[in-house]
Amino acid sequence: MIFRLSDFQFPDSAARLYPATQGHPWVLEVGFGDGRFWPHFARTFAAPPNYLGVEISGVSLLKAHRRLQGAGLDNAVLTKLPADVLVREVVPHGALDLIVVNFPDPWPKAGHTEHRLLRAPFFQLAASRLKPGGALLLTTDHDEYFEFACAEAEASGVMAVDTAQAPPPAALETKYALKWRDLGLGVNHARFTPTAHPPVPHGAVAAYPADLAPLPESAVPHAVLTLPKTFDPTHFEKQTVRAGRATVVLLDLYASLRRDGWVALAHVVEGELTQEVLVGVTAREDGSHLVRLAKFGGPIITPGVKAAVGAVTDWLEGQGAVIRHRGY
Ligand SMILES: C[S@@+](CC[C@H](N)C(=O)[O-])C[C@H]1O[C@@H](n2cnc3c(N)ncnc32)[C@H](O)[C@@H]1O
């Protein structure tokens, strides 16, 4: 099943995601590509573990989804998100039996190492979400990234590093494993085992009530205001607002063709979580205007998203609007 971020709870639970296979081990695969690992690996268990797969490529998501459906692997949840967002926001503490990372993007150029996934903060996050006895498995052709990841795991202070074991055979059947094998390259494998389970907190979404769906209309961030007769939307300029951990960039303001309002496009960054949201400004029958988060795109209502509604409201106030009500 494919999940969008807004389909999850924050944090979610294996019992909710896999009601028919509760109690099975829970495996997360990061960067599953075209999804070849899981059908091979799942076959090595008497009953397939519950599977959570995260990818940032939409094309890969669809390919892998087709493959897992074809293999009859029903207890699988696939999602298109950056891995650190999924792990931080969705995965509960001490919940996973295994995290698998096969052939991660190596970011080989000097100065690009900050793009690598397997850095100390990710190992701390992973350790916090793994069960006691759980492990993170890395298989890669890339010698330099392998050494980098092992050093980062040591530096995290919460992972023991074991490089003596062979990779699971399924990790040698992925698209990239076959590609590098054809080129005659070898593989490196490490098993990272938590030595501590640091309480790395859930992020921006968890600051909002745990069960987000569906929100009553009154809880959708909004404001009611009266615009001055002189209001001129062409005065809008791109602006950046900081609110707590969030940065909100109001990018643009678009007029509705019905000529009764506008829509502001906002970029909201909270830690690793980034959302593009629309905030509508719509005329009401009594002459006032309603400023409200649009449901388009299924935004997750975080403190930063509320701040985006606040930023639009504040800008309108700066243009002479009289605020009647703030509901955010
Ligand atoms: C080199 S490919 C390996 C794919 C697959 N594991 C294999 O072995 O064939 C790396 C994959 O990781 C995905 N990826 C990169 N960064 C990611 C991130 N932050 N979160 C989730 N997936 C990511 C990429 O889209 C790509 O599909």
mmCIF file of C-alpha atoms and ligand atoms in Angstrom:
data_model
loop_
_atom_site.group_PDB
_atom_site.id
_atom_site.type_symbol
_atom_site.label_atom_id
_atom_site.label_comp_id
_atom_site.label_asym_id
_atom_site.label_seq_id
_atom_site.Cartn_x
_atom_site.Cartn_y
_atom_site.Cartn_z
ATOM 1 C CA MET A 1 0.000 0.000 0.000
ATOM 2 C CA ILE A 2 1.270 3.497 -0.811
ATOM 3 C CA PHE A 3 1.009 6.037 2.015
ATOM 4 C CA ARG A 4 1.380 9.802 1.773
ATOM 5 C CA LEU A 5 2.802 11.591 4.803
ATOM 6 C CA SER A 6 -0.704 12.715 5.728
ATOM 7 C CA ASP A 7 -1.935 9.078 5.797
ATOM 8 C CA PHE A 8 0.314 8.325 8.784
ATOM 9 C CA GLN A 9 -0.134 9.117 12.442
ATOM 10 C CA PHE A 10 2.711 10.822 14.312
ATOM 11 C CA PRO A 11 4.130 8.579 15.617
ATOM 12 C CA ASP A 12 2.282 5.666 14.035
ATOM 13 C CA SER A 13 2.209 2.039 15.221
ATOM 14 C CA ALA A 14 2.773 -1.353 13.631
ATOM 15 C CA ALA A 15 -0.597 -2.463 15.003
ATOM 16 C CA ARG A 16 -2.402 0.253 13.005
ATOM 17 C CA LEU A 17 -0.330 -0.124 9.847
ATOM 18 C CA TYR A 18 -0.416 -3.945 9.734
ATOM 19 C CA PRO A 19 -3.617 -5.003 11.544
ATOM 20 C CA ALA A 20 -3.638 -8.482 9.954
ATOM 21 C CA THR A 21 -0.014 -9.288 10.804
ATOM 22 C CA GLN A 22 0.415 -7.753 14.234
ATOM 23 C CA GLY A 23 3.395 -9.120 16.120
ATOM 24 C CA HIS A 24 5.435 -9.907 12.988
ATOM 25 C CA PRO A 25 8.939 -8.412 12.954
ATOM 26 C CA TRP A 26 9.040 -4.884 11.471
ATOM 27 C CA VAL A 27 11.638 -4.055 8.812
ATOM 28 C CA LEU A 28 12.366 -0.626 7.304
ATOM 29 C CA GLU A 29 14.180 -0.375 3.966
ATOM 30 C CA VAL A 30 15.647 2.997 3.079
ATOM 31 C CA GLY A 31 16.021 3.861 -0.619
ATOM 32 C CA PHE A 32 14.429 0.656 -1.965
ATOM 33 C CA GLY A 33 14.886 1.692 -5.616
ATOM 34 C CA ASP A 34 12.883 -0.603 -7.879
ATOM 35 C CA GLY A 35 12.027 -2.867 -4.934
ATOM 36 C CA ARG A 36 13.994 -6.029 -5.714
ATOM 37 C CA PHE A 37 15.399 -6.576 -2.216
ATOM 38 C CA TRP A 38 12.172 -7.186 -0.354
ATOM 39 C CA PRO A 39 10.695 -10.108 -2.351
ATOM 40 C CA HIS A 40 14.040 -11.940 -2.040
ATOM 41 C CA PHE A 41 14.512 -11.130 1.645
ATOM 42 C CA ALA A 42 10.910 -11.770 2.697
ATOM 43 C CA ARG A 43 11.182 -15.277 1.241
ATOM 44 C CA THR A 44 13.820 -16.131 3.864
ATOM 45 C CA PHE A 45 11.170 -15.894 6.639
ATOM 46 C CA ALA A 46 8.416 -18.428 7.334
ATOM 47 C CA ALA A 47 5.939 -15.508 7.349
ATOM 48 C CA PRO A 48 6.911 -12.187 5.717
ATOM 49 C CA PRO A 49 7.798 -9.502 8.268
ATOM 50 C CA ASN A 50 5.915 -6.222 8.171
ATOM 51 C CA TYR A 51 7.667 -3.961 5.684
ATOM 52 C CA LEU A 52 8.027 -0.198 5.616
ATOM 53 C CA GLY A 53 9.820 1.140 2.542
ATOM 54 C CA VAL A 54 10.911 4.730 2.032
ATOM 55 C CA GLU A 55 12.153 6.301 -1.211
ATOM 56 C CA ILE A 56 12.468 9.817 -2.554
ATOM 57 C CA SER A 57 11.936 8.793 -6.191
ATOM 58 C CA GLY A 58 8.293 8.633 -7.326
ATOM 59 C CA VAL A 59 9.138 6.436 -10.329
ATOM 60 C CA SER A 60 10.884 3.934 -8.046
ATOM 61 C CA LEU A 61 7.921 4.006 -5.678
ATOM 62 C CA LEU A 62 5.544 2.909 -8.439
ATOM 63 C CA LYS A 63 7.906 0.234 -9.778
ATOM 64 C CA ALA A 64 8.473 -1.230 -6.309
ATOM 65 C CA HIS A 65 4.774 -1.109 -5.490
ATOM 66 C CA ARG A 66 3.968 -3.122 -8.624
ATOM 67 C CA ARG A 67 6.703 -5.625 -7.800
ATOM 68 C CA LEU A 68 5.560 -6.181 -4.208
ATOM 69 C CA GLN A 69 1.930 -6.511 -5.265
ATOM 70 C CA GLY A 70 2.977 -9.045 -7.897
ATOM 71 C CA ALA A 71 4.804 -11.014 -5.200
ATOM 72 C CA GLY A 72 1.693 -11.002 -2.980
ATOM 73 C CA LEU A 73 3.470 -9.072 -0.218
ATOM 74 C CA ASP A 74 0.433 -7.372 1.291
ATOM 75 C CA ASN A 75 1.852 -6.312 4.647
ATOM 76 C CA ALA A 76 4.019 -3.664 2.994
ATOM 77 C CA VAL A 77 3.711 0.116 3.322
ATOM 78 C CA LEU A 78 5.647 2.204 0.794
ATOM 79 C CA THR A 79 6.066 5.943 0.970
ATOM 80 C CA LYS A 80 7.782 8.743 -0.948
ATOM 81 C CA LEU A 81 9.603 10.829 1.638
ATOM 82 C CA PRO A 82 13.128 11.602 2.785
ATOM 83 C CA ALA A 83 14.086 8.732 5.098
ATOM 84 C CA ASP A 84 14.980 10.929 8.063
ATOM 85 C CA VAL A 85 11.530 12.563 8.001
ATOM 86 C CA LEU A 86 9.769 9.192 7.997
ATOM 87 C CA VAL A 87 11.929 7.753 10.767
ATOM 88 C CA ARG A 88 11.708 10.831 12.993
ATOM 89 C CA GLU A 89 8.017 11.625 12.536
ATOM 90 C CA VAL A 90 6.328 8.265 11.949
ATOM 91 C CA VAL A 91 8.335 5.409 13.473
ATOM 92 C CA PRO A 92 7.769 4.992 17.230
ATOM 93 C CA HIS A 93 10.637 4.573 19.670
ATOM 94 C CA GLY A 94 12.032 1.046 19.981
ATOM 95 C CA ALA A 95 9.761 -0.362 17.266
ATOM 96 C CA LEU A 96 11.884 -1.682 14.389
ATOM 97 C CA ASP A 97 13.658 -5.027 14.231
ATOM 98 C CA LEU A 98 15.781 -4.113 11.244
ATOM 99 C CA ILE A 99 16.723 -1.149 9.072
ATOM 100 C CA VAL A 100 18.203 -2.046 5.676
ATOM 101 C CA VAL A 101 20.180 0.357 3.495
ATOM 102 C CA ASN A 102 21.409 -1.128 0.200
ATOM 103 C CA PHE A 103 23.726 0.881 -2.042
ATOM 104 C CA PRO A 104 22.870 4.354 -0.729
ATOM 105 C CA ASP A 105 23.745 7.331 -2.922
ATOM 106 C CA PRO A 106 27.449 7.917 -2.098
ATOM 107 C CA TRP A 107 27.656 11.678 -2.760
ATOM 108 C CA PRO A 108 31.311 11.221 -3.752
ATOM 109 C CA LYS A 109 32.258 14.851 -4.485
ATOM 110 C CA ALA A 110 34.261 16.823 -1.937
ATOM 111 C CA GLY A 111 31.984 19.107 0.075
ATOM 112 C CA HIS A 112 28.894 16.937 -0.537
ATOM 113 C CA THR A 113 29.235 14.642 2.464
ATOM 114 C CA GLU A 114 26.514 16.533 4.324
ATOM 115 C CA HIS A 115 24.047 15.021 1.818
ATOM 116 C CA ARG A 116 24.940 11.510 2.945
ATOM 117 C CA LEU A 117 22.259 9.710 4.904
ATOM 118 C CA LEU A 118 24.513 7.653 7.161
ATOM 119 C CA ARG A 119 25.925 10.339 9.411
ATOM 120 C CA ALA A 120 26.054 10.327 13.227
ATOM 121 C CA PRO A 121 22.642 12.058 13.722
ATOM 122 C CA PHE A 122 20.934 9.424 11.560
ATOM 123 C CA PHE A 123 22.607 6.617 13.529
ATOM 124 C CA GLN A 124 21.303 8.187 16.761
ATOM 125 C CA LEU A 125 17.818 8.440 15.280
ATOM 126 C CA ALA A 126 18.004 4.839 14.024
ATOM 127 C CA ALA A 127 19.196 3.575 17.428
ATOM 128 C CA SER A 128 16.253 5.306 19.091
ATOM 129 C CA ARG A 129 13.748 3.613 16.750
ATOM 130 C CA LEU A 130 15.294 0.100 16.811
ATOM 131 C CA LYS A 131 14.255 -2.524 19.338
ATOM 132 C CA PRO A 132 16.889 -3.874 21.722
ATOM 133 C CA GLY A 133 18.596 -6.562 19.626
ATOM 134 C CA GLY A 134 17.682 -4.780 16.387
ATOM 135 C CA ALA A 135 20.224 -3.743 13.758
ATOM 136 C CA LEU A 136 20.910 -1.518 10.773
ATOM 137 C CA LEU A 137 22.424 -3.329 7.785
ATOM 138 C CA LEU A 138 24.472 -1.439 5.219
ATOM 139 C CA THR A 139 25.618 -2.938 1.928
ATOM 140 C CA THR A 140 27.534 -0.749 -0.512
ATOM 141 C CA ASP A 141 30.034 -0.964 -3.339
ATOM 142 C CA HIS A 142 31.468 2.426 -2.356
ATOM 143 C CA ASP A 143 34.590 1.928 -0.201
ATOM 144 C CA GLU A 144 34.941 5.547 0.868
ATOM 145 C CA TYR A 145 31.287 5.932 1.888
ATOM 146 C CA PHE A 146 31.507 2.611 3.712
ATOM 147 C CA GLU A 147 34.445 3.817 5.803
ATOM 148 C CA PHE A 148 32.728 7.165 6.326
ATOM 149 C CA ALA A 149 29.529 5.446 7.554
ATOM 150 C CA CYS A 150 31.440 3.157 9.931
ATOM 151 C CA ALA A 151 33.306 6.165 11.365
ATOM 152 C CA GLU A 152 30.043 8.109 11.747
ATOM 153 C CA ALA A 153 28.434 5.141 13.523
ATOM 154 C CA GLU A 154 31.356 5.025 15.984
ATOM 155 C CA ALA A 155 31.144 8.804 16.429
ATOM 156 C CA SER A 156 27.404 8.575 17.174
ATOM 157 C CA GLY A 157 28.329 6.830 20.438
ATOM 158 C CA VAL A 158 25.286 4.547 20.208
ATOM 159 C CA MET A 159 26.221 1.912 17.608
ATOM 160 C CA ALA A 160 28.555 -1.080 17.658
ATOM 161 C CA VAL A 161 30.044 -1.761 14.229
ATOM 162 C CA ASP A 162 30.536 -5.296 12.905
ATOM 163 C CA THR A 163 32.107 -5.618 9.451
ATOM 164 C CA ALA A 164 32.880 -9.335 9.669
ATOM 165 C CA GLN A 165 29.540 -10.667 8.441
ATOM 166 C CA ALA A 166 28.418 -11.387 4.888
ATOM 167 C CA PRO A 167 25.511 -9.342 3.484
ATOM 168 C CA PRO A 168 22.136 -11.052 3.234
ATOM 169 C CA PRO A 169 22.013 -12.743 -0.213
ATOM 170 C CA ALA A 170 18.954 -10.602 -1.080
ATOM 171 C CA ALA A 171 21.134 -7.459 -0.870
ATOM 172 C CA LEU A 172 23.201 -8.870 -3.732
ATOM 173 C CA GLU A 173 20.140 -9.142 -5.987
ATOM 174 C CA THR A 174 19.133 -5.469 -6.125
ATOM 175 C CA LYS A 175 19.361 -3.397 -9.286
ATOM 176 C CA TYR A 176 22.497 -1.611 -8.083
ATOM 177 C CA ALA A 177 24.077 -4.807 -6.716
ATOM 178 C CA LEU A 178 23.757 -6.371 -10.176
ATOM 179 C CA LYS A 179 25.011 -3.205 -11.855
ATOM 180 C CA TRP A 180 28.191 -3.093 -9.759
ATOM 181 C CA ARG A 181 28.649 -6.875 -9.976
ATOM 182 C CA ASP A 182 28.586 -6.606 -13.798
ATOM 183 C CA LEU A 183 31.352 -4.015 -13.510
ATOM 184 C CA GLY A 184 33.361 -6.401 -11.333
ATOM 185 C CA LEU A 185 33.108 -4.305 -8.168
ATOM 186 C CA GLY A 186 32.976 -5.935 -4.747
ATOM 187 C CA VAL A 187 30.692 -5.017 -1.866
ATOM 188 C CA ASN A 188 31.199 -3.891 1.712
ATOM 189 C CA HIS A 189 28.795 -4.887 4.453
ATOM 190 C CA ALA A 190 28.337 -3.686 8.029
ATOM 191 C CA ARG A 191 25.919 -4.539 10.787
ATOM 192 C CA PHE A 192 25.309 -1.641 13.191
ATOM 193 C CA THR A 193 23.830 -2.676 16.522
ATOM 194 C CA PRO A 194 22.558 -0.127 19.051
ATOM 195 C CA THR A 195 24.496 -0.010 22.289
ATOM 196 C CA ALA A 196 22.055 2.593 23.634
ATOM 197 C CA HIS A 197 18.613 3.836 22.628
ATOM 198 C CA PRO A 198 18.816 7.641 22.892
ATOM 199 C CA PRO A 199 15.390 9.260 23.277
ATOM 200 C CA VAL A 200 15.590 11.190 19.978
ATOM 201 C CA PRO A 201 12.263 13.051 19.994
ATOM 202 C CA HIS A 202 9.656 13.035 17.279
ATOM 203 C CA GLY A 203 9.722 16.226 15.253
ATOM 204 C CA ALA A 204 7.488 18.994 14.007
ATOM 205 C CA VAL A 205 4.385 16.918 13.401
ATOM 206 C CA ALA A 206 4.313 15.394 16.865
ATOM 207 C CA ALA A 207 3.976 18.916 18.291
ATOM 208 C CA TYR A 208 0.411 18.734 16.965
ATOM 209 C CA PRO A 209 -2.253 16.313 18.311
ATOM 210 C CA ALA A 210 -1.284 12.702 17.580
ATOM 211 C CA ASP A 211 -4.402 11.847 15.585
ATOM 212 C CA LEU A 212 -4.639 14.434 12.829
ATOM 213 C CA ALA A 213 -7.324 12.944 10.621
ATOM 214 C CA PRO A 214 -9.791 14.369 9.957
ATOM 215 C CA LEU A 215 -9.617 17.783 11.569
ATOM 216 C CA PRO A 216 -12.847 19.592 12.382
ATOM 217 C CA GLU A 217 -13.271 22.689 10.176
ATOM 218 C CA SER A 218 -12.848 24.923 13.225
ATOM 219 C CA ALA A 219 -9.368 23.451 13.847
ATOM 220 C CA VAL A 220 -8.001 24.233 10.370
ATOM 221 C CA PRO A 221 -5.752 27.257 10.919
ATOM 222 C CA HIS A 222 -7.632 30.379 9.855
ATOM 223 C CA ALA A 223 -8.310 34.044 10.530
ATOM 224 C CA VAL A 224 -11.140 36.435 9.731
ATOM 225 C CA LEU A 225 -10.377 40.025 8.787
ATOM 226 C CA THR A 226 -11.667 43.077 6.975
ATOM 227 C CA LEU A 227 -9.506 44.382 4.160
ATOM 228 C CA PRO A 228 -9.212 48.125 3.634
ATOM 229 C CA LYS A 229 -10.829 49.544 0.468
ATOM 230 C CA THR A 230 -7.341 50.563 -0.611
ATOM 231 C CA PHE A 231 -5.958 46.991 -0.423
ATOM 232 C CA ASP A 232 -3.619 46.381 -3.342
ATOM 233 C CA PRO A 233 -2.385 42.757 -3.674
ATOM 234 C CA THR A 234 0.372 43.832 -6.064
ATOM 235 C CA HIS A 235 2.206 45.197 -3.002
ATOM 236 C CA PHE A 236 2.973 41.592 -2.066
ATOM 237 C CA GLU A 237 6.659 40.776 -1.857
ATOM 238 C CA LYS A 238 8.414 37.505 -1.115
ATOM 239 C CA GLN A 239 9.199 37.387 2.594
ATOM 240 C CA THR A 240 10.689 35.080 5.214
ATOM 241 C CA VAL A 241 9.271 34.682 8.709
ATOM 242 C CA ARG A 242 10.790 32.643 11.543
ATOM 243 C CA ALA A 243 8.485 31.094 14.129
ATOM 244 C CA GLY A 244 10.072 28.804 16.745
ATOM 245 C CA ARG A 245 11.761 25.934 14.890
ATOM 246 C CA ALA A 246 9.970 26.828 11.653
ATOM 247 C CA THR A 247 10.970 29.013 8.758
ATOM 248 C CA VAL A 248 8.112 30.207 6.553
ATOM 249 C CA VAL A 249 8.784 31.751 3.167
ATOM 250 C CA LEU A 250 5.767 33.443 1.577
ATOM 251 C CA LEU A 251 6.689 32.944 -2.063
ATOM 252 C CA ASP A 252 3.861 34.456 -4.069
ATOM 253 C CA LEU A 253 0.250 35.574 -4.094
ATOM 254 C CA TYR A 254 -2.143 34.529 -6.878
ATOM 255 C CA ALA A 255 -5.527 36.086 -7.726
ATOM 256 C CA SER A 256 -8.575 33.838 -7.967
ATOM 257 C CA LEU A 257 -10.268 33.996 -11.381
ATOM 258 C CA ARG A 258 -13.548 34.432 -9.546
ATOM 259 C CA ARG A 259 -12.106 37.755 -8.363
ATOM 260 C CA ASP A 260 -13.205 37.142 -4.801
ATOM 261 C CA GLY A 261 -9.849 36.387 -3.295
ATOM 262 C CA TRP A 262 -6.233 35.252 -3.489
ATOM 263 C CA VAL A 263 -4.060 32.282 -2.661
ATOM 264 C CA ALA A 264 -0.624 32.618 -1.062
ATOM 265 C CA LEU A 265 2.027 29.971 -1.743
ATOM 266 C CA ALA A 266 4.198 29.273 1.294
ATOM 267 C CA HIS A 267 7.282 27.119 1.787
ATOM 268 C CA VAL A 268 7.497 25.787 5.347
ATOM 269 C CA VAL A 269 10.678 24.210 6.742
ATOM 270 C CA GLU A 270 10.743 22.527 10.163
ATOM 271 C CA GLY A 271 13.908 20.467 10.696
ATOM 272 C CA GLU A 272 13.962 17.840 7.940
ATOM 273 C CA LEU A 273 10.277 18.339 7.136
ATOM 274 C CA THR A 274 9.492 20.637 4.217
ATOM 275 C CA GLN A 275 5.981 21.402 2.978
ATOM 276 C CA GLU A 276 4.607 23.678 0.268
ATOM 277 C CA VAL A 277 1.190 24.931 1.356
ATOM 278 C CA LEU A 278 -1.497 27.206 -0.014
ATOM 279 C CA VAL A 279 -3.271 29.752 2.171
ATOM 280 C CA GLY A 280 -6.517 31.064 0.734
ATOM 281 C CA VAL A 281 -7.885 34.575 1.274
ATOM 282 C CA THR A 282 -11.562 34.379 0.354
ATOM 283 C CA ALA A 283 -14.341 36.972 0.423
ATOM 284 C CA ARG A 284 -17.275 36.217 2.716
ATOM 285 C CA GLU A 285 -20.862 37.387 2.272
ATOM 286 C CA ASP A 286 -20.585 39.918 5.101
ATOM 287 C CA GLY A 287 -17.707 41.713 3.358
ATOM 288 C CA SER A 288 -14.959 40.237 5.531
ATOM 289 C CA HIS A 289 -12.297 37.809 4.274
ATOM 290 C CA LEU A 290 -11.404 34.341 5.515
ATOM 291 C CA VAL A 291 -7.704 33.461 5.584
ATOM 292 C CA ARG A 292 -7.423 29.688 5.753
ATOM 293 C CA LEU A 293 -5.053 26.833 5.008
ATOM 294 C CA ALA A 294 -6.161 25.098 1.789
ATOM 295 C CA LYS A 295 -6.540 21.315 1.900
ATOM 296 C CA PHE A 296 -4.881 20.988 -1.506
ATOM 297 C CA GLY A 297 -1.985 18.512 -1.339
ATOM 298 C CA GLY A 298 -3.005 17.163 2.078
ATOM 299 C CA PRO A 299 -0.782 19.377 4.234
ATOM 300 C CA ILE A 300 0.182 18.194 7.696
ATOM 301 C CA ILE A 301 -0.856 20.866 10.135
ATOM 302 C CA THR A 302 2.319 21.564 12.063
ATOM 303 C CA PRO A 303 3.262 24.641 14.089
ATOM 304 C CA GLY A 304 5.098 25.888 10.978
ATOM 305 C CA VAL A 305 2.015 25.505 8.798
ATOM 306 C CA LYS A 306 -0.008 27.443 11.369
ATOM 307 C CA ALA A 307 2.732 30.058 11.268
ATOM 308 C CA ALA A 308 2.253 30.286 7.484
ATOM 309 C CA VAL A 309 -1.409 31.203 8.023
ATOM 310 C CA GLY A 310 -0.241 33.674 10.658
ATOM 311 C CA ALA A 311 2.322 35.162 8.263
ATOM 312 C CA VAL A 312 -0.319 35.791 5.597
ATOM 313 C CA THR A 313 -2.635 37.298 8.218
ATOM 314 C CA ASP A 314 0.145 39.501 9.580
ATOM 315 C CA TRP A 315 1.039 40.690 6.085
ATOM 316 C CA LEU A 316 -2.599 41.619 5.424
ATOM 317 C CA GLU A 317 -2.700 43.417 8.779
ATOM 318 C CA GLY A 318 0.375 45.337 7.691
ATOM 319 C CA GLN A 319 -1.588 46.336 4.587
ATOM 320 C CA GLY A 320 -4.315 47.836 6.777
ATOM 321 C CA ALA A 321 -6.616 44.842 7.397
ATOM 322 C CA VAL A 322 -8.551 44.785 10.678
ATOM 323 C CA ILE A 323 -8.271 41.350 12.300
ATOM 324 C CA ARG A 324 -11.533 40.053 13.758
ATOM 325 C CA HIS A 325 -10.448 36.562 14.750
ATOM 326 C CA ARG A 326 -7.247 34.514 14.813
ATOM 327 C CA GLY A 327 -7.746 30.739 14.818
ATOM 328 C CA TYR A 328 -4.214 29.357 14.512
HETATM 329 C C1 LIG B 1 21.866 3.967 -5.619
HETATM 330 S S1 LIG B 1 20.157 3.796 -5.398
HETATM 331 C C2 LIG B 1 19.985 2.155 -4.699
HETATM 332 C C3 LIG B 1 18.601 1.598 -4.873
HETATM 333 C C4 LIG B 1 18.396 0.187 -4.323
HETATM 334 N N1 LIG B 1 18.590 0.127 -2.895
HETATM 335 C C5 LIG B 1 19.295 -0.780 -5.028
HETATM 336 O O1 LIG B 1 20.195 -1.323 -4.361
HETATM 337 O O2 LIG B 1 19.093 -1.014 -6.231
HETATM 338 C C6 LIG B 1 19.840 4.816 -3.974
HETATM 339 C C7 LIG B 1 18.362 5.043 -3.760
HETATM 340 O O3 LIG B 1 18.163 5.767 -2.562
HETATM 341 C C8 LIG B 1 17.153 6.717 -2.776
HETATM 342 N N2 LIG B 1 17.366 7.789 -1.793
HETATM 343 C C9 LIG B 1 18.358 8.711 -1.793
HETATM 344 N N3 LIG B 1 18.262 9.508 -0.723
HETATM 345 C C10 LIG B 1 17.166 9.096 -0.020
HETATM 346 C C11 LIG B 1 16.540 9.545 1.165
HETATM 347 N N4 LIG B 1 17.003 10.581 1.851
HETATM 348 N N5 LIG B 1 15.431 8.895 1.582
HETATM 349 C C12 LIG B 1 14.936 7.853 0.887
HETATM 350 N N6 LIG B 1 15.501 7.381 -0.249
HETATM 351 C C13 LIG B 1 16.600 7.996 -0.708
HETATM 352 C C14 LIG B 1 17.333 7.147 -4.218
HETATM 353 O O4 LIG B 1 16.157 7.700 -4.775
HETATM 354 C C15 LIG B 1 17.721 5.827 -4.877
HETATM 355 O O5 LIG B 1 16.595 5.128 -5.358
#
